[in-house]
XYZ file of C-alpha atoms in Angstrom:
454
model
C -15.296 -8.085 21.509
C -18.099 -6.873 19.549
C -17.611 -4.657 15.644
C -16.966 -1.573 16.901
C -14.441 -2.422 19.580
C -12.727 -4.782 17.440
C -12.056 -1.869 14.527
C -11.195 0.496 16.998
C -8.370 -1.590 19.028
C -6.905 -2.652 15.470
C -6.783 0.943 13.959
C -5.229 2.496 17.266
C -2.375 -0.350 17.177
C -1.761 0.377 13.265
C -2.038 3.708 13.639
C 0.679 3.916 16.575
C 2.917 1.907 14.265
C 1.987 3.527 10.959
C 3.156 6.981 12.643
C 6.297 5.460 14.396
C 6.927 4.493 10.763
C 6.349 7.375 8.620
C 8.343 9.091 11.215
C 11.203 6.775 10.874
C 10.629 6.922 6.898
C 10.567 10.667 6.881
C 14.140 11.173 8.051
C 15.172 9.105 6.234
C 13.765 10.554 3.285
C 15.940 13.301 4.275
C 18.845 11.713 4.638
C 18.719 10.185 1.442
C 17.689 13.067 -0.230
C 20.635 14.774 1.546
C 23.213 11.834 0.708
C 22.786 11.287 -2.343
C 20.627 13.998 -4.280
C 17.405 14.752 -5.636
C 18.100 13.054 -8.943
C 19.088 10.088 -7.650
C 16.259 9.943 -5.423
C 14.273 10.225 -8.620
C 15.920 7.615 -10.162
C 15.242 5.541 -6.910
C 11.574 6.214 -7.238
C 11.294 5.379 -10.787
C 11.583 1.407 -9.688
C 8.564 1.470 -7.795
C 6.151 1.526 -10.067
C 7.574 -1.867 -11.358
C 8.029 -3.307 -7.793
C 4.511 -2.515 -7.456
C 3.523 -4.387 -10.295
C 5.369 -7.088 -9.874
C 4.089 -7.741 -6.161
C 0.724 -7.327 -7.461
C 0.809 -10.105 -9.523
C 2.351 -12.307 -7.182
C 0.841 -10.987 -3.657
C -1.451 -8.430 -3.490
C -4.385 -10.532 -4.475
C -3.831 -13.512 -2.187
C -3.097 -11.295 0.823
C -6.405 -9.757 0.436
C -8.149 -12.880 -0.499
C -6.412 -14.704 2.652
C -7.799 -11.823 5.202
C -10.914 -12.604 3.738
C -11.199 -16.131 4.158
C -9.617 -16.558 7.479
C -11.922 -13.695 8.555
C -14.849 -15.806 7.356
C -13.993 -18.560 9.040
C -13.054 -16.806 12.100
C -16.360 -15.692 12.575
C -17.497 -19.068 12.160
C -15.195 -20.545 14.700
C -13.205 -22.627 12.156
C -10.022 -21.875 13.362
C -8.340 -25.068 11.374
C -9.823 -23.790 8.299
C -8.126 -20.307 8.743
C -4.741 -21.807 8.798
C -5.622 -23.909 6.118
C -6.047 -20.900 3.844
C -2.568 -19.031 5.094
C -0.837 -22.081 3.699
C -2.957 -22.023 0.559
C -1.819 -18.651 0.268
C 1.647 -19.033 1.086
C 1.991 -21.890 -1.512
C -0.071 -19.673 -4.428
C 2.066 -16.507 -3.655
C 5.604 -17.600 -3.055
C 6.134 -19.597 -5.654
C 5.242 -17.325 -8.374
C 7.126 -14.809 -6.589
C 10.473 -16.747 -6.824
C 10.088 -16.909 -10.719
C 9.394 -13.362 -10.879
C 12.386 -12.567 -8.883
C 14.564 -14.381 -11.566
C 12.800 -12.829 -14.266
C 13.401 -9.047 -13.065
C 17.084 -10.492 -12.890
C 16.806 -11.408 -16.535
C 15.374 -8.599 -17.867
C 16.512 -5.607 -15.936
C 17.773 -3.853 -18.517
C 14.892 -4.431 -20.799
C 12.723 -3.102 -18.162
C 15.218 0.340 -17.448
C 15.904 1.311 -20.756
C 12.119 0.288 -22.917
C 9.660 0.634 -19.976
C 11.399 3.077 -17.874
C 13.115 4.707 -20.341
C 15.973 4.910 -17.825
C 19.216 2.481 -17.860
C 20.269 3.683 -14.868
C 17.624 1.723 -12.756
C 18.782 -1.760 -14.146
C 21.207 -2.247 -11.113
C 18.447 -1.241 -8.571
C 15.978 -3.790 -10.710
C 18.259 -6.493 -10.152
C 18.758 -5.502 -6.312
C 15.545 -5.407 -5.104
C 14.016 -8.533 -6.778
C 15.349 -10.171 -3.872
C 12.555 -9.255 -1.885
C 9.787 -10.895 -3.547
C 9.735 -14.086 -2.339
C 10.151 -12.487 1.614
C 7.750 -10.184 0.844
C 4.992 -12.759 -0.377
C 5.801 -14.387 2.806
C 5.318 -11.191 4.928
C 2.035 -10.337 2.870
C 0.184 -13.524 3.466
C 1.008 -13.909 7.335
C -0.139 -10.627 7.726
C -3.255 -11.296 6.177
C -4.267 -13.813 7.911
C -3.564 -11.846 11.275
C -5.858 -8.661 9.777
C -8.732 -11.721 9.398
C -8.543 -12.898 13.046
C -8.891 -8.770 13.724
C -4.961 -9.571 15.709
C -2.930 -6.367 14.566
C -0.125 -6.804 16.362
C 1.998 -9.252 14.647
C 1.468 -7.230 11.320
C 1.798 -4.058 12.485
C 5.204 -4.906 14.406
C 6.617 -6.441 11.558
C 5.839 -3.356 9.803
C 8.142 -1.383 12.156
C 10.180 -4.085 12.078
C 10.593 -3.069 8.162
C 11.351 -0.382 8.258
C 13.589 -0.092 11.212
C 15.609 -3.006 9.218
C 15.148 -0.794 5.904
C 16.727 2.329 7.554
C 19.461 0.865 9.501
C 20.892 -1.126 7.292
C 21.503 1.652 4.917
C 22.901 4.123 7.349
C 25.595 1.503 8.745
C 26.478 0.958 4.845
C 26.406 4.633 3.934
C 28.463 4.874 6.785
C 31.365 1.702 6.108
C 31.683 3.175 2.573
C 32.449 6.890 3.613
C 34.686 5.629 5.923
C 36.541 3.423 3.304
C 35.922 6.474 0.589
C 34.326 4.386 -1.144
C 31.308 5.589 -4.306
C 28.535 5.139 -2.057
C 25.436 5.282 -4.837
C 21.190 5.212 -4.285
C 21.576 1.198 -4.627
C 22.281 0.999 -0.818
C 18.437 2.222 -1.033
C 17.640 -0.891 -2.862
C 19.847 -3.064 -0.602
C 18.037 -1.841 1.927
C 14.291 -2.438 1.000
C 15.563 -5.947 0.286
C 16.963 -6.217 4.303
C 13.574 -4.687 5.485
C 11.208 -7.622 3.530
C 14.074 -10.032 4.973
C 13.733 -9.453 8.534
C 10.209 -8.558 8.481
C 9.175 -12.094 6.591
C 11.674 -13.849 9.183
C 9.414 -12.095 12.314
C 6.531 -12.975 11.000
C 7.428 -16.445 10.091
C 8.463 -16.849 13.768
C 5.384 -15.175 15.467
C 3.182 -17.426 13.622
C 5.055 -20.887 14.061
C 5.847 -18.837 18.259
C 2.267 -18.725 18.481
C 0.916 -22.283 17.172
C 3.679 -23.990 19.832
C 1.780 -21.952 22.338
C -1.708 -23.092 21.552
C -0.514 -27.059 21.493
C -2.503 -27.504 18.370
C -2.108 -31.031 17.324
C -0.651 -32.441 14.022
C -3.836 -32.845 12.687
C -5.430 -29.522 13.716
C -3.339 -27.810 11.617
C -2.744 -30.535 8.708
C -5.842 -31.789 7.784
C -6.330 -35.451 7.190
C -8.689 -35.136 3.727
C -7.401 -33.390 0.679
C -10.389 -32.279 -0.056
C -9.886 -29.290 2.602
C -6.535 -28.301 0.791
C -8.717 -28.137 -2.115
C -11.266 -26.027 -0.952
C -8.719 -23.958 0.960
C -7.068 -23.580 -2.759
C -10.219 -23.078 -4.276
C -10.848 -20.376 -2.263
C -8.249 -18.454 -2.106
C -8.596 -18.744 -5.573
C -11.859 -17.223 -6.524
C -10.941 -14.663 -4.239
C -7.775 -13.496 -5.347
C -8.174 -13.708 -9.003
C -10.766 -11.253 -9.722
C -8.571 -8.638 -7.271
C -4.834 -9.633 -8.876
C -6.129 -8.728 -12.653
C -7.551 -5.571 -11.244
C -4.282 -4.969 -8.983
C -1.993 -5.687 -11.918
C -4.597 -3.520 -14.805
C -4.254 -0.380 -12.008
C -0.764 -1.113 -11.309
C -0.083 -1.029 -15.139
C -1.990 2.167 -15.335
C 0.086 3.718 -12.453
C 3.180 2.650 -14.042
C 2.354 4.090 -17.239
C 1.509 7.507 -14.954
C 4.846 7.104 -13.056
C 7.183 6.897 -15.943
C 5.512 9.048 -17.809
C 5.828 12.014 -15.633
C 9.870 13.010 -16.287
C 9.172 12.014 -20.230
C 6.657 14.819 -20.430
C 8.176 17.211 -17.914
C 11.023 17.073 -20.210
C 8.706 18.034 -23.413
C 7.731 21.368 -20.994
C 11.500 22.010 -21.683
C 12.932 20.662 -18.259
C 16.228 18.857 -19.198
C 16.461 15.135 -17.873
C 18.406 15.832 -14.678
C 16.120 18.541 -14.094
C 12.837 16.090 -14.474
C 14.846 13.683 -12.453
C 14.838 16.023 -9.263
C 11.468 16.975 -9.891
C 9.824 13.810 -9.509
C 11.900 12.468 -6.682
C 11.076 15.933 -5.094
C 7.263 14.968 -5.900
C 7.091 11.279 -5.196
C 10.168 11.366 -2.195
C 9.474 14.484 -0.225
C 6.431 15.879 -0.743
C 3.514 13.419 -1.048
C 5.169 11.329 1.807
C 4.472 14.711 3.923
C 0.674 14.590 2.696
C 0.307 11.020 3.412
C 1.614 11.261 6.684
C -1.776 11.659 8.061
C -2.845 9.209 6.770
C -1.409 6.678 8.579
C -5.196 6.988 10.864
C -7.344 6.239 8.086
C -5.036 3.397 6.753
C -5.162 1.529 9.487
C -9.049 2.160 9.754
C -9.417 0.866 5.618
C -7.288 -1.914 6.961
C -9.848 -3.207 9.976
C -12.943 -2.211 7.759
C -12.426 -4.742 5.153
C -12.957 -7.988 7.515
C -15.257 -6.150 9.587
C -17.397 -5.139 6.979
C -17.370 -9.039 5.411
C -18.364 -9.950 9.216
C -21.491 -7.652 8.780
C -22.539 -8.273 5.519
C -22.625 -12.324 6.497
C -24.692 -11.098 9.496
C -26.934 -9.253 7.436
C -27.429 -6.382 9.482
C -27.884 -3.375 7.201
C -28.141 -0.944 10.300
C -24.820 -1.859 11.360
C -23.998 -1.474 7.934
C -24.731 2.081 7.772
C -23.861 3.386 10.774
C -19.831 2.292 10.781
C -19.730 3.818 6.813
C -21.202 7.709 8.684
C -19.053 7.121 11.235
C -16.223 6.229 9.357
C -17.030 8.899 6.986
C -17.365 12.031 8.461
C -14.336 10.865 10.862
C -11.822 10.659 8.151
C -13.164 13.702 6.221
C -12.864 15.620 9.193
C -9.234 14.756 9.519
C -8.906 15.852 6.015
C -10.150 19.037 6.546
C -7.703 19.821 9.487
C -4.863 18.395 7.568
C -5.964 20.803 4.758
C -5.811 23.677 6.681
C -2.446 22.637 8.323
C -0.665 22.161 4.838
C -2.165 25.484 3.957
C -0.387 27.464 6.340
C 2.759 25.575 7.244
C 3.842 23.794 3.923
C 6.027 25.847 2.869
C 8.103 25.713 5.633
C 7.910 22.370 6.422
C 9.123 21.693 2.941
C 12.473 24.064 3.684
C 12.650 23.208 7.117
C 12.887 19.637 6.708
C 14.167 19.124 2.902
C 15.932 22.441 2.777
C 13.795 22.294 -0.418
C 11.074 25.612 -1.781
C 10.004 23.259 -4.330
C 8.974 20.415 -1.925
C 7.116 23.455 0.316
C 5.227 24.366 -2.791
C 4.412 21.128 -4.108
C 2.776 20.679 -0.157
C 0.704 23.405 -0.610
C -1.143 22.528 -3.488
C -1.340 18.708 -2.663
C -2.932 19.781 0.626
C -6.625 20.709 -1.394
C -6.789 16.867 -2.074
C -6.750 15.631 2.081
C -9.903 15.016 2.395
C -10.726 13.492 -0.290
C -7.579 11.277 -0.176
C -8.024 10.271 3.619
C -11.927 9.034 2.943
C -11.544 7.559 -0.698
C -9.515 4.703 0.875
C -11.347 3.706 3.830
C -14.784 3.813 1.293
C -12.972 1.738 -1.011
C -11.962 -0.400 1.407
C -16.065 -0.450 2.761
C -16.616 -1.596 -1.212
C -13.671 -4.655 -0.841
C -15.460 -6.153 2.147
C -18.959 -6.138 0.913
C -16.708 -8.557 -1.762
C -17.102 -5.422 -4.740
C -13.848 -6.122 -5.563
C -14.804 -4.913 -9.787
C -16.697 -2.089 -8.094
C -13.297 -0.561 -6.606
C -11.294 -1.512 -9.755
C -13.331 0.353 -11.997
C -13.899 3.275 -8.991
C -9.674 3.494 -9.067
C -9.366 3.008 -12.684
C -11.575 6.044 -13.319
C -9.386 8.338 -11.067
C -6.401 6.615 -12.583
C -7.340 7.692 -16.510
C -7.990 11.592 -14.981
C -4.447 11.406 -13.739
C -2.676 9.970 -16.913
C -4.746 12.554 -19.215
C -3.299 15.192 -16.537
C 0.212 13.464 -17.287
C -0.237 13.543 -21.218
C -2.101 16.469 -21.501
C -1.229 19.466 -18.791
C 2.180 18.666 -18.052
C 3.354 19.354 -21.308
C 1.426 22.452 -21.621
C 1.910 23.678 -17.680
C 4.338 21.505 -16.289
C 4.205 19.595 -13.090
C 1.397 22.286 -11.613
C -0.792 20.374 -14.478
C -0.315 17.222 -12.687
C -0.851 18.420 -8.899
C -4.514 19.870 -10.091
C -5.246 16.092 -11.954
C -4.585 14.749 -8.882
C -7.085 16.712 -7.283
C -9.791 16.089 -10.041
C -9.099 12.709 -9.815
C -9.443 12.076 -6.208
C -12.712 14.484 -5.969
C -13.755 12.055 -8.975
C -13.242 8.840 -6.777
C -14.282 10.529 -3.595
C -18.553 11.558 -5.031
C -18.251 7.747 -7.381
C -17.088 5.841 -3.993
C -20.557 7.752 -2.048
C -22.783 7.100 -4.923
C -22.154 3.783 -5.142
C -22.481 2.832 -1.352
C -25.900 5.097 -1.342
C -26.998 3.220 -4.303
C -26.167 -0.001 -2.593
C -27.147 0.887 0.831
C -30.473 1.760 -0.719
C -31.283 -1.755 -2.488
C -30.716 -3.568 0.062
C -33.321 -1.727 2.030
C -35.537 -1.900 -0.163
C -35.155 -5.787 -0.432
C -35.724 -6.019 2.882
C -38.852 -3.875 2.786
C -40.325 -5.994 0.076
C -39.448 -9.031 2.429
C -41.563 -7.819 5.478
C -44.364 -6.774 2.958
């Protein structure tokens, strides 16, 4: 199956399930927002941010860095190397995710009351560090299924999240009203715990399913000479160092954004229930409407970053150029007609299916930054794969600082309207840096290879 096949048939399978997904995760948006109120939908929020950051220095890195490798090796036909760097990965990651898990125990209410500023999230802290170590081992299977370009495992564990997620707090929700019992936004946590659960436990099973089925032997898969287990560690490694420090300095940044959004909505004179609602109505209801979409060009940013690695080891700069305008004007496109959409109907998807005119307005003015937001991560995932990994970092850190300023600087003088328009500034920012750069690059590397023929 040759580049462009291969991209295509992994984007249309993670796009199916992305979309089965976000629909599944927009009711029950809905329903939570419905069950147990905007604030404490905000307050449910407000833990992501440090979830996030948290992951990122235990996983985010080595999945990448994984997907990578095994892709490299793929292409190769090293098929005992591959597996040699998921269990490299799998060692690095869950380990470090287990102490983290104990130290999010310890420190919970550190964390809510001096970082969030909230003690109310220290119970919902302490929940949902249970799903570190499952999700370090969903993370790293899945990466090594995105480098052999084999989306299905991933992307039906991914359903299988949610689905897990979703259930499992309706059927609770459900045994406490029925027992009158104080049914509060923890079941939320409890729930994203059961969704890493059962998705780690699928993937764990497809992957040890699928090695019965090839009849690899013993030795196939456990190398005789240690000296491949230290390559495989080395190279996972070099990989995912350089991208965890960036993950965890943008994931610091974004945290800083996150919690500092009800702080300063609150100095434009909102009281703290008030900046409560207003962030979960932001972060719960409306932005998971605008990245609906966006479920296509995920899955494409997904493919792109092996594919691209592929290319760049091939050395065809033709190739090159044609799946970035392809993949371009593709995902602006759908940006544009998402634009529009959001335009005209936000406002009453935001009452139809929140019962909320603040979610339909926040819609409307998050729709401007579509197309910008539905291409910036497919070019930044072009920039991962030709291994620019401080190229993206500094790319997302710039867009990051334009959306903090917005958060320290228009809030409190406009309120939440300040931030919507930083977001836009920020992502137009990212969106003309992301086409400079790959112009730029695009452009040296031709003129290397004139210089070569002369």
């Amino acid at each position: 199956m040759d580049q462009k096949h291969a991209i295509i048939k992994g984007a249309f399978i993670l796009t199916l399930t992305g979309f089965a997904t976000r629909f599944i995760g927009f009711f029950y948006r809905i329903f939570l927002s419905q069950s147990f109120g905007e604030e404490s939908v905000g307050l449910y929020q407000l833990i992501f941010p440090v979830y996030a950051l948290c992951f990122s220095l235990c996983c985010a890195g080595i999945e990448t860095a994984v997907a990578r490798n095994v892709a490299a090796s793929s292409s190769l036909g090293d098929k005992k190397r591959a597996v040699i760097f998921l269990y490299c990965g799998l060692f690095l990651s869950f380990l470090p995710s287990c102490i983290m898990m104990l130290l999010m125990q310890k420190e919970a209410d550190f964390i809510a009351s001096f970082f969030l500023g909230e003690p109310r999230c220290a119970p919902l802290l302490i929940i949902i560090s249970y799903a570190m170590p499952f999700a370090a081992v969903h993370s790293c299977i899945c990466g090594y299924y995105i480098g052999l370009k084999k989306t299905r495992i991933p992307a039906i564990s991914q359903l299988v999240e949610q689905i897990a997620r979703v259930c499992s707090v309706f059927f609770l929700y459900r045994y406490f009203m029925e027992r009158s019992l104080s049914a509060g936004i923890s079941l939320a946590a409890v729930g994203l715990v059961m969704g890493e659960i059962f998705s780690s436990l699928f993937s764990l099973h497809a992957f040890r399913k699928e090695k019965r089925q090839t009849l690899l032997p013993a030795s196939a898969v456990l190398p005789q000479k240690p000296g491949s287990w230290r390559n495989g560690m080395r190279g996972i490694l070099q990989t995912s160092l350089p991208l965890t420090g960036n993950r965890v300095l943008l994931n610091i940044l974004q945290s800083t954004e996150a919690v500092s959004i009800p702080a300063k909505l609150q100095i434009f004179g909102f009281s703290v229930s008030d900046s409560l609602s207003i962030y979960g109505v932001l972060t719960g209801m409306a932005l998971p409407c605008i990245l609906f979409p966006s479920a296509i060009t995920n899955s494409i940013s997904t493919m792109l970053l092996p594919a691209v690695a592929e290319i760049q080891a091939g050395g065809s700069i033709k190739k090159l150029r044609e799946v970035i305008r392809k993949v371009f004007f593709c995902c602006f496109a759908l940006g544009l007609a998402c634009c529009f959409a959001f335009l005209l109907f936000g406002q009453l998807a935001g009452e139809l299916l929140f019962h909320s005119q603040m979610a339909g307005q926040f819609i409307i003015t998050l729709a401007w930054i579509c197309p910008f937001l539905y291409t910036n991560s497919t070019l930044l995932s072009v920039i991962n794969g030709l291994g620019k990994a401080n190229i993206s970092f500094l790319l997302n850190t710039a867009g990051l600082l334009l959306r903090i300023a917005s958060v320290f600087f228009m809030i409190p003088l406009s309120g939440i309207r300040g931030y919507l328009w930083g977001l836009l500034i920020s992502q137009g920012t990212v969106f003309l840096l992301c086409l400079m750069y790959l112009g730029l690059y695009i452009a040296s590397i031709c003129k290397k290879e004139n210089r070569g023929v002369k």
